[in-house]
PDB file of C-alpha atoms in Angstrom:
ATOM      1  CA  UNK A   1     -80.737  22.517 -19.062  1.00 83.00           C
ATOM      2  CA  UNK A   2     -83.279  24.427 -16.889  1.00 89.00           C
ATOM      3  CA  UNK A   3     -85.128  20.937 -16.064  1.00 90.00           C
ATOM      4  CA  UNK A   4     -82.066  19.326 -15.021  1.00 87.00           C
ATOM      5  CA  UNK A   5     -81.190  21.884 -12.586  1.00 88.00           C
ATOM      6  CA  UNK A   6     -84.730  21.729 -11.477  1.00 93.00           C
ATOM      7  CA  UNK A   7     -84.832  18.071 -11.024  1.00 91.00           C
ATOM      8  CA  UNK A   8     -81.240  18.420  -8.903  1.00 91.00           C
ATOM      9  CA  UNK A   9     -82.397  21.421  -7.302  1.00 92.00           C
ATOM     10  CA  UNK A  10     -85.151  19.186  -6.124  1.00 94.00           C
ATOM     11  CA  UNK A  11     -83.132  16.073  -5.088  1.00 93.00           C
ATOM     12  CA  UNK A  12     -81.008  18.564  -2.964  1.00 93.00           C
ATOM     13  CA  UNK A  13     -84.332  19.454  -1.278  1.00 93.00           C
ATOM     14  CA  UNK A  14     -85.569  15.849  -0.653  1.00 92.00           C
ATOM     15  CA  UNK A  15     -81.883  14.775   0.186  1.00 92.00           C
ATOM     16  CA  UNK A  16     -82.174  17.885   2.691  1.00 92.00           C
ATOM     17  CA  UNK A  17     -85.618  16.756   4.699  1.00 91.00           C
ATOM     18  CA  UNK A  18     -84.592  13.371   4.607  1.00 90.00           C
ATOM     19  CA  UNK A  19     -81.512  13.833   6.292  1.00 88.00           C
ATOM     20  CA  UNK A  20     -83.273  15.501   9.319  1.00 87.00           C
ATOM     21  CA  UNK A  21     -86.089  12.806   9.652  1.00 87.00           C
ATOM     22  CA  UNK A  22     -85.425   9.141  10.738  1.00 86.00           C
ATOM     23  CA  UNK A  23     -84.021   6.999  10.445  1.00 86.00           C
ATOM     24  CA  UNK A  24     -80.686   7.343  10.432  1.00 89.00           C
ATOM     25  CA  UNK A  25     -78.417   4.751   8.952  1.00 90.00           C
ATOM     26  CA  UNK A  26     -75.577   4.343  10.968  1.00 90.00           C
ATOM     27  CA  UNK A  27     -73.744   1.971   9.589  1.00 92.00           C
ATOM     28  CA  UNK A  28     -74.144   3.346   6.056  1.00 92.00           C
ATOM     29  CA  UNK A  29     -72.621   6.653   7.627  1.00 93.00           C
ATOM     30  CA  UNK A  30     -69.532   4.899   8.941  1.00 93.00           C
ATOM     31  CA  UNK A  31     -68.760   3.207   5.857  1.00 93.00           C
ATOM     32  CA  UNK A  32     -68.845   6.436   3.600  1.00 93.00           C
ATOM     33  CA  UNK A  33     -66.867   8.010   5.698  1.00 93.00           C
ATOM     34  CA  UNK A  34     -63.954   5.694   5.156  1.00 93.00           C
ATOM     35  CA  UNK A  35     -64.951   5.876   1.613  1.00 91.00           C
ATOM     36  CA  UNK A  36     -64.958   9.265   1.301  1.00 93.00           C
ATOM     37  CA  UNK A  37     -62.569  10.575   3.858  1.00 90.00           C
ATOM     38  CA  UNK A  38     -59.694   7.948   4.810  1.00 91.00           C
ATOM     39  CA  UNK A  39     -59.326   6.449   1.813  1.00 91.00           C
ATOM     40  CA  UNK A  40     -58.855   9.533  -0.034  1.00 92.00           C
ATOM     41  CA  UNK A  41     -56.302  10.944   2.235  1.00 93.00           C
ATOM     42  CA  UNK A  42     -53.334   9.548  -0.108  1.00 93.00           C
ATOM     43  CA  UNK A  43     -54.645  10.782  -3.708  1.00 93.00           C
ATOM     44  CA  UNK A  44     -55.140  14.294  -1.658  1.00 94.00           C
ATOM     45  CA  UNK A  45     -51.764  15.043   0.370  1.00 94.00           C
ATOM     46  CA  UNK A  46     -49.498  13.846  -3.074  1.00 94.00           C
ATOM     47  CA  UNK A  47     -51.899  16.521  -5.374  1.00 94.00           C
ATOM     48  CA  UNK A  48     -50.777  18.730  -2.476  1.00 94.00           C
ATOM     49  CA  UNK A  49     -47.818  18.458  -1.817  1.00 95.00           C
ATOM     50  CA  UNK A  50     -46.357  18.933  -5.246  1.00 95.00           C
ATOM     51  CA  UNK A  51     -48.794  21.535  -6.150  1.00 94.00           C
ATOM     52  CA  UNK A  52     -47.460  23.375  -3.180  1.00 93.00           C
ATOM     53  CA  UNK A  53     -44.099  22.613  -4.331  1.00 93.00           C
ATOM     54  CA  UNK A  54     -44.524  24.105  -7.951  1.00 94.00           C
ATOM     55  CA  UNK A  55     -45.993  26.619  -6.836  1.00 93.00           C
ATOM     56  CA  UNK A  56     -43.286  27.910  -4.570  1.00 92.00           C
ATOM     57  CA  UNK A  57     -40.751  27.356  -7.881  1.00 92.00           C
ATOM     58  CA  UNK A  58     -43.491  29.722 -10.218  1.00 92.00           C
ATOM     59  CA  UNK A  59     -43.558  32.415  -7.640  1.00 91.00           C
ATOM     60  CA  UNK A  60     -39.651  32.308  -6.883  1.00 90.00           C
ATOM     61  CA  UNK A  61     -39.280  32.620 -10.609  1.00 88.00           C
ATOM     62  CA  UNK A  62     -42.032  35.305 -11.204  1.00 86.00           C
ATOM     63  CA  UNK A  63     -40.906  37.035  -8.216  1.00 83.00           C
ATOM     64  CA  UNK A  64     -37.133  37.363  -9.115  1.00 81.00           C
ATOM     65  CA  UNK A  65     -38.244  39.224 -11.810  1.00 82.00           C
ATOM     66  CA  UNK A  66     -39.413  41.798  -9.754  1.00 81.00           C
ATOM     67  CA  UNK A  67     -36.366  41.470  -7.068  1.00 78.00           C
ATOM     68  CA  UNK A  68     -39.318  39.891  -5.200  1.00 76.00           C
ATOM     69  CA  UNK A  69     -38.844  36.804  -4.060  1.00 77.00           C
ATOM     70  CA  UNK A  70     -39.324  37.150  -0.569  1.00 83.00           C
ATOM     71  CA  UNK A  71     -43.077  36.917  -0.999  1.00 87.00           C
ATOM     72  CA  UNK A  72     -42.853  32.863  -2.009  1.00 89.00           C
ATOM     73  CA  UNK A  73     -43.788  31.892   1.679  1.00 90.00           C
ATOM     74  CA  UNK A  74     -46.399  34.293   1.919  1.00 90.00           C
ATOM     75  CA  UNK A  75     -48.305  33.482  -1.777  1.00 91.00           C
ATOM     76  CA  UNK A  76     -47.958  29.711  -1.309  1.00 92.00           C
ATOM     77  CA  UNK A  77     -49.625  30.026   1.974  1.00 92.00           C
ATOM     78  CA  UNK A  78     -52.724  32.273   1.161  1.00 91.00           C
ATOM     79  CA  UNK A  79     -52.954  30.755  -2.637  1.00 91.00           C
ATOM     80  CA  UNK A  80     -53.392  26.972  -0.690  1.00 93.00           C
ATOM     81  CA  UNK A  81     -55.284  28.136   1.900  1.00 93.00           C
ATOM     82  CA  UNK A  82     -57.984  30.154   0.136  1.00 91.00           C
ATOM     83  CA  UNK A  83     -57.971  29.161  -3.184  1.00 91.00           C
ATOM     84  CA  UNK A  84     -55.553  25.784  -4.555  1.00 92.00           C
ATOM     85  CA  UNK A  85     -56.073  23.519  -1.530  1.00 92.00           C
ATOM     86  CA  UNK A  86     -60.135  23.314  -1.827  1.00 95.00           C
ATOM     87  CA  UNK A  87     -60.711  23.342  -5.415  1.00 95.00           C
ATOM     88  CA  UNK A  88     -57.667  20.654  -5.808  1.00 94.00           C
ATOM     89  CA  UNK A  89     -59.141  18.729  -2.886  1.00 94.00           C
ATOM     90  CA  UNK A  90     -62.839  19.258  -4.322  1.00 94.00           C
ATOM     91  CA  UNK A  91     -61.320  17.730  -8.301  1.00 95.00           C
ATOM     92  CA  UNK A  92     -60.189  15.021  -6.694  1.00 94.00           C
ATOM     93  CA  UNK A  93     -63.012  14.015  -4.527  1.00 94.00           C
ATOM     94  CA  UNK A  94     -65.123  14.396  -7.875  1.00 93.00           C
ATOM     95  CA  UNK A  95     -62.769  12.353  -9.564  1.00 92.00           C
ATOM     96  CA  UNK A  96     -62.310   9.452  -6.951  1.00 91.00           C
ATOM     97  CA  UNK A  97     -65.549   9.776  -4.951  1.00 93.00           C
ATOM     98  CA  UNK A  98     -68.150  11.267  -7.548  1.00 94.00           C
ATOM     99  CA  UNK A  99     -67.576   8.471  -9.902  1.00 93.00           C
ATOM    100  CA  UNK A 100     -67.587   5.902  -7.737  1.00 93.00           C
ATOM    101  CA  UNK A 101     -70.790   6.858  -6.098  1.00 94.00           C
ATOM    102  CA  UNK A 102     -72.590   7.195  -9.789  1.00 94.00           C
ATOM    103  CA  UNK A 103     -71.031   3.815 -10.307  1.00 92.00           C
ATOM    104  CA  UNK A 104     -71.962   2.088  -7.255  1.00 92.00           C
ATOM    105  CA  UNK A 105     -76.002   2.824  -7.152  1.00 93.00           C
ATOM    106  CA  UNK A 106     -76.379   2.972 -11.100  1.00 92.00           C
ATOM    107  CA  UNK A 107     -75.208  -0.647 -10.612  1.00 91.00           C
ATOM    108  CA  UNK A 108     -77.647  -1.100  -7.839  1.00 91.00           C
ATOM    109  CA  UNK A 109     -80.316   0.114  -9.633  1.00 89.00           C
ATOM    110  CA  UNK A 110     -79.338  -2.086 -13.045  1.00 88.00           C
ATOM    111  CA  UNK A 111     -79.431  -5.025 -11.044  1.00 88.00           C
ATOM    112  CA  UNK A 112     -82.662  -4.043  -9.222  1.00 86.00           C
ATOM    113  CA  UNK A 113     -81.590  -4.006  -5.839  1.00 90.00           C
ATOM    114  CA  UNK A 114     -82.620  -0.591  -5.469  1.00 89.00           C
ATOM    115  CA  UNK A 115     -86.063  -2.238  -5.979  1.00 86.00           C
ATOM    116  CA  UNK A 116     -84.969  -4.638  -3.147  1.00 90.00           C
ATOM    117  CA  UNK A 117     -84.569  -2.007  -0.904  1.00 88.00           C
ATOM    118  CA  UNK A 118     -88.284  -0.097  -1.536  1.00 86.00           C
ATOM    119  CA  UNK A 119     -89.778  -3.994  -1.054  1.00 88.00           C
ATOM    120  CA  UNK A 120     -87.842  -4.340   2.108  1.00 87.00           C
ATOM    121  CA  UNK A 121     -89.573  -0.744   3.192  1.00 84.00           C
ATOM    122  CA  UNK A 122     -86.556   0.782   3.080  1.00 86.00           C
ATOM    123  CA  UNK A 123     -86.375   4.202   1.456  1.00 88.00           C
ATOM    124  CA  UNK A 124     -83.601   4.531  -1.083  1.00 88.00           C
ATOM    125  CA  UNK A 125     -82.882   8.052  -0.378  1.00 90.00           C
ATOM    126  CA  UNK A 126     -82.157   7.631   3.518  1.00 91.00           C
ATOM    127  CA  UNK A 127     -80.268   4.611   2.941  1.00 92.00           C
ATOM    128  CA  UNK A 128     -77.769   5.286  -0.396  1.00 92.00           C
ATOM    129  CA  UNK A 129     -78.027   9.307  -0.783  1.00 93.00           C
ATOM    130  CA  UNK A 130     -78.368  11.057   2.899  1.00 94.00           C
ATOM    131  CA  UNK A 131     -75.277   9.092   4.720  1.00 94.00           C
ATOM    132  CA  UNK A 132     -72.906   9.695   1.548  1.00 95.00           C
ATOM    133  CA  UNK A 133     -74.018  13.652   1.417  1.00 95.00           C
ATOM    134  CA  UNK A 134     -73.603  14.027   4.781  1.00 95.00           C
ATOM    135  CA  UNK A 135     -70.365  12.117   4.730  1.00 95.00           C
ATOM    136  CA  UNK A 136     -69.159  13.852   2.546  1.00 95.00           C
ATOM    137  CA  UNK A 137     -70.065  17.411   4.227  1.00 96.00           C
ATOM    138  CA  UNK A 138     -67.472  15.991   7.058  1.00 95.00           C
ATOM    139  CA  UNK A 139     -65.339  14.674   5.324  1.00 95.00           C
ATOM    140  CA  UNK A 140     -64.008  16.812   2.945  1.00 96.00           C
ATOM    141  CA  UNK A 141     -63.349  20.090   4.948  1.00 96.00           C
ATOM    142  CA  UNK A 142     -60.838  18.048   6.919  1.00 95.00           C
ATOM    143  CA  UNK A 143     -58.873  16.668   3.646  1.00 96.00           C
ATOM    144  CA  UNK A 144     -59.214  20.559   2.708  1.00 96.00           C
ATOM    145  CA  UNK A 145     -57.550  21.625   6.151  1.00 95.00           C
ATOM    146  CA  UNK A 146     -54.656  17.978   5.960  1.00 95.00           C
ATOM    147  CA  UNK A 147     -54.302  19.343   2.234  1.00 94.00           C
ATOM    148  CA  UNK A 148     -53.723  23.061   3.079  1.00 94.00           C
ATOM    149  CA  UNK A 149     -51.223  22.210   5.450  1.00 95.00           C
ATOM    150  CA  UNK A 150     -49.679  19.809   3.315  1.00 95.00           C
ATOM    151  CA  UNK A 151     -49.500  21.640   0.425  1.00 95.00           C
ATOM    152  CA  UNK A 152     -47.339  24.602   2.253  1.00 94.00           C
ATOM    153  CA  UNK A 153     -45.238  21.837   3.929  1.00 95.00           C
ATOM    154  CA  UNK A 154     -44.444  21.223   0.189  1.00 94.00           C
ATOM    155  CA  UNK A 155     -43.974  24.672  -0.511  1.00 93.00           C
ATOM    156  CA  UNK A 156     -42.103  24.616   2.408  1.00 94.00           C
ATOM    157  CA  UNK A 157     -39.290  21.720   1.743  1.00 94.00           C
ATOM    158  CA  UNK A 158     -38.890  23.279  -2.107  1.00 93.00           C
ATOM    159  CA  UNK A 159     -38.162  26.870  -0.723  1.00 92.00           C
ATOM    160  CA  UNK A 160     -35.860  25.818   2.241  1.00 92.00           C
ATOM    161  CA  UNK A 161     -34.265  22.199   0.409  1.00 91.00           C
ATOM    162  CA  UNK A 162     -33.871  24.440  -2.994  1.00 88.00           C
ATOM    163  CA  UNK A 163     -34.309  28.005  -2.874  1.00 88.00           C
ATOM    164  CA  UNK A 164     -32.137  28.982  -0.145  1.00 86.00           C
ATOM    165  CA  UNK A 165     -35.004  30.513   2.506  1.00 90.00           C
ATOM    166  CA  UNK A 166     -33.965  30.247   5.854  1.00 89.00           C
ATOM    167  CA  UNK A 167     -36.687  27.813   7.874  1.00 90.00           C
ATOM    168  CA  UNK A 168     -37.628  29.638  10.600  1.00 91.00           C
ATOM    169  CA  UNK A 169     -38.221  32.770   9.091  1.00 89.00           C
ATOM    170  CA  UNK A 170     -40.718  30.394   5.956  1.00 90.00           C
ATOM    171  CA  UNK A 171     -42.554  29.278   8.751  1.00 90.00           C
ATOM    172  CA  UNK A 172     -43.196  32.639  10.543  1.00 90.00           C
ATOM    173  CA  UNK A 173     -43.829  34.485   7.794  1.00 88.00           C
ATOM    174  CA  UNK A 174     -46.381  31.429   6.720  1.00 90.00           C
ATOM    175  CA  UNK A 175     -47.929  32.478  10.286  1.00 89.00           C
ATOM    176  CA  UNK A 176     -48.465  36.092  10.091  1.00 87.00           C
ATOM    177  CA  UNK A 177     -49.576  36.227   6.630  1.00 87.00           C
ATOM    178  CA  UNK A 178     -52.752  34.228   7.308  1.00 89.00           C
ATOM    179  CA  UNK A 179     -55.698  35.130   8.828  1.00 89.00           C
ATOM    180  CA  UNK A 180     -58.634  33.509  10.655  1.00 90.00           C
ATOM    181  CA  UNK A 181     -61.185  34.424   7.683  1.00 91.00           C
ATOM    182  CA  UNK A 182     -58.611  32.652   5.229  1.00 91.00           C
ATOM    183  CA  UNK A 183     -58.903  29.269   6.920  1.00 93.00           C
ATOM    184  CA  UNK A 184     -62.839  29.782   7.021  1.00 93.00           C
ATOM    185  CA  UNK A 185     -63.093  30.220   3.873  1.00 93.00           C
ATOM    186  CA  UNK A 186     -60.975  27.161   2.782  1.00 94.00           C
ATOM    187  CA  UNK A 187     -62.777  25.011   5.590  1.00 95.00           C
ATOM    188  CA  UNK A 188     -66.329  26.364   3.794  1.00 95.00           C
ATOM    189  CA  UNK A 189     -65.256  25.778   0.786  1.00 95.00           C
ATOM    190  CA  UNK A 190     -64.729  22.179   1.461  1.00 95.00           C
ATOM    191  CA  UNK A 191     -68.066  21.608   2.964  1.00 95.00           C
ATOM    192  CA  UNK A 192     -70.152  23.115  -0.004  1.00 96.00           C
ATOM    193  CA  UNK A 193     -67.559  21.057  -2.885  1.00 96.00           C
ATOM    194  CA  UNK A 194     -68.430  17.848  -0.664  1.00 95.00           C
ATOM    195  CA  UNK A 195     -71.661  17.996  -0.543  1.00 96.00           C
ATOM    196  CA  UNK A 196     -71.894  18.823  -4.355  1.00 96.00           C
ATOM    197  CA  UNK A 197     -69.518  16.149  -5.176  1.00 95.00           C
ATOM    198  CA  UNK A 198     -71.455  13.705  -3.338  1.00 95.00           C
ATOM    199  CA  UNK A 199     -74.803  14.695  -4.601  1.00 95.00           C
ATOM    200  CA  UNK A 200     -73.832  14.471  -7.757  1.00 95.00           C
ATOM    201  CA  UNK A 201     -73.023  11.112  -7.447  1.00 94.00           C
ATOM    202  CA  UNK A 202     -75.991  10.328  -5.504  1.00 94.00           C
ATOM    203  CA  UNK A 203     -78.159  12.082  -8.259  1.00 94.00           C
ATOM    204  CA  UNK A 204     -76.156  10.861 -11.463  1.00 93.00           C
ATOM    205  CA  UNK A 205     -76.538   6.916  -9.999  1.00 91.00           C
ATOM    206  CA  UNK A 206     -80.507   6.848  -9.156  1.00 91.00           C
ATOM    207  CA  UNK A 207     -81.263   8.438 -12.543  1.00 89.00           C
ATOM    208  CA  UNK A 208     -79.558   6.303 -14.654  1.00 85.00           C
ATOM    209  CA  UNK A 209     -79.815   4.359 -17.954  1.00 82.00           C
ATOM    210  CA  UNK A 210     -80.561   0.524 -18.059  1.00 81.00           C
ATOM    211  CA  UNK A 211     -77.609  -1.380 -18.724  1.00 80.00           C
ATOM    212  CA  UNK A 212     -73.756  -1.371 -19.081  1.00 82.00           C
ATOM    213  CA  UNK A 213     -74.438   2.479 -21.102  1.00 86.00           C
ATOM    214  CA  UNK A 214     -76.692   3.694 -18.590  1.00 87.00           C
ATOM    215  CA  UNK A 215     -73.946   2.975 -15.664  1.00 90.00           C
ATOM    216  CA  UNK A 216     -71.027   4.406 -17.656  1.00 90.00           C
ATOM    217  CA  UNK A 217     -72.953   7.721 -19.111  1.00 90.00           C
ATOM    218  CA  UNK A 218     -74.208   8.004 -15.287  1.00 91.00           C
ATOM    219  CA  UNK A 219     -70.492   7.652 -14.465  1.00 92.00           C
ATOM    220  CA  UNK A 220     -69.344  10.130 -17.002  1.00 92.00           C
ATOM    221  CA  UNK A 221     -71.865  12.753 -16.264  1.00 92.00           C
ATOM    222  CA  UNK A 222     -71.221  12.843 -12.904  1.00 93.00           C
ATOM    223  CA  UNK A 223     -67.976  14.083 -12.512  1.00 94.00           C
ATOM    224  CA  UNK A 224     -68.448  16.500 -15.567  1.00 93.00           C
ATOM    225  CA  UNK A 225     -71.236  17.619 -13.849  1.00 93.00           C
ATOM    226  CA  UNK A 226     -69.611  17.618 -10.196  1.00 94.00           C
ATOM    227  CA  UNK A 227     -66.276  19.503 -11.528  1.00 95.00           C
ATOM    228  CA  UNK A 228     -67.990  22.269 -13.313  1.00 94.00           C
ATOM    229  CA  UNK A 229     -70.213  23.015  -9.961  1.00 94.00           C
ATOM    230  CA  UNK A 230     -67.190  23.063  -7.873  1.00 95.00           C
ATOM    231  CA  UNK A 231     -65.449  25.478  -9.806  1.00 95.00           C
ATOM    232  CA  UNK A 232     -69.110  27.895 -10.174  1.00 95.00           C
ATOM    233  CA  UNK A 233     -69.143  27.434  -7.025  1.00 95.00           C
ATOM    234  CA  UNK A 234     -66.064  28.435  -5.917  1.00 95.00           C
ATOM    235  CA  UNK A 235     -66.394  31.404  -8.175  1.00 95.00           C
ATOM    236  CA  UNK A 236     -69.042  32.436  -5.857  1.00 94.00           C
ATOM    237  CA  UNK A 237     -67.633  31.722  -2.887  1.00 94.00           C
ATOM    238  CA  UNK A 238     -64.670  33.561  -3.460  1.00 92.00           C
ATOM    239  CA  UNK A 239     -66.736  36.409  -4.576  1.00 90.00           C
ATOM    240  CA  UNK A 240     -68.615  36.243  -1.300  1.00 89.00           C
ATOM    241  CA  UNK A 241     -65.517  36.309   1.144  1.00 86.00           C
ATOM    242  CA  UNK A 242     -63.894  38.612  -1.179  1.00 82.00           C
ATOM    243  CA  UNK A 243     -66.453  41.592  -0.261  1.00 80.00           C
ATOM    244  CA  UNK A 244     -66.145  40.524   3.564  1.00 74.00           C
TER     245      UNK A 244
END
């Protein structure tokens, strides 16, 4: 265990210096960012939207217990912002964009075109793993923010279409409740599980197995791999804007 976090830790670093040193593969960039970001944009807003909506009908019904359940707009908004919205967002990318990335240069390497690319003088890091990471570090925190926003719009049409909250007064109380370091938070959040996601990938692809195994164990370990950091790390995270 301690040599495979050494060997990432490592790959983070090289990913890291490579990605301030030329070149710079435009076109590479581009492309993972419609990977990673537009394309993703459906699988994100539905996980949000009913997640938001559920969780409006769990705190009305925990709340009426109480003779509380004035306090739906309020939890839905912060437990989106700061905690639901990026570690839903961050699954999902690991799901969708974690696996595919494993998948897509463990093939590359099978078939040797990742040995293409070295002949050609063209380093393998710069051109598969630096435009993906840094993609990805883009990316994501602006699903996070569509999916935050999303996700109380979904809290949102439950409370007012079901539960019998008045609109204007959902939407204001939505307003006050938050605060600037919430949305920070969320927005950091998204940055740090998108650059994990994508290095997992990234890391899980180059170092895999010869043949149709090696691509589907490089696959597999990837997202295990990427879904357990995210939620470490947004353990940490938490704990970190927590003592702010």
């Amino acid at each position: 265990m301690l040599a495979v976090i050494g060997r990432v830790t490592l790959y983070a670093l090289l990913t890291l210096r490579h990605l301030v040193t030329p070149p710079f593969y435009a076109r590479e960039f581009g492309s993972a960012l419609l990977q990673i970001g537009w394309l993703s944009l459906p699988v994100v807003g539905l996980t949000a939207f009913f997640t938001g909506g559920a969780l409006a009908l769990q705190i009305y019904a925990g709340g009426s217990r109480f003779d509380a359940e004035a306090v739906v707009p309020q939890i839905v908004a912060i437990g989106m912002v700061r905690e639901l919205g990026p570690v839903l967002v961050g699954l999902m990318i690991a799901a969708r964009v974690t696996s595919s990335i494993a998948a897509e240069i463990a093939t590359m390497k099978v078939t040797e075109q990742i040995d293409a690319l070295v002949t050609l003088s063209t380093h393998p890091m710069k051109y598969l793993t630096v435009p993906r990471v840094l993609a990805a570090f883009v990316t994501v925190p602006l699903l996070v923010g569509i999916g935050d926003i999303i996700g109380i719009f979904g809290g949102y049409t439950v409370a007012v279409r079901s539960l019998g909250f008045n609109a204007s007064t959902y939407l204001q109380n939505t307003v006050d409740f938050l605060e600037p370091l919430d949305l920070i938070s969320s927005l950091v959040k998204g940055a740090a599980f998108g650059v994990i996601a994508a290095l997992m990938g990234c890391y899980s692809g180059m170092n895999s197995g010869r043949g149709a195994q090696g691509v589907g164990r490089a696959t597999k370990s990837s997202v295990e791999a990427a879904s357990v950091l995210i939620l470490a790390a947004n353990f940490l995270l938490t704990g970190v804007f927590f003592s702010i």
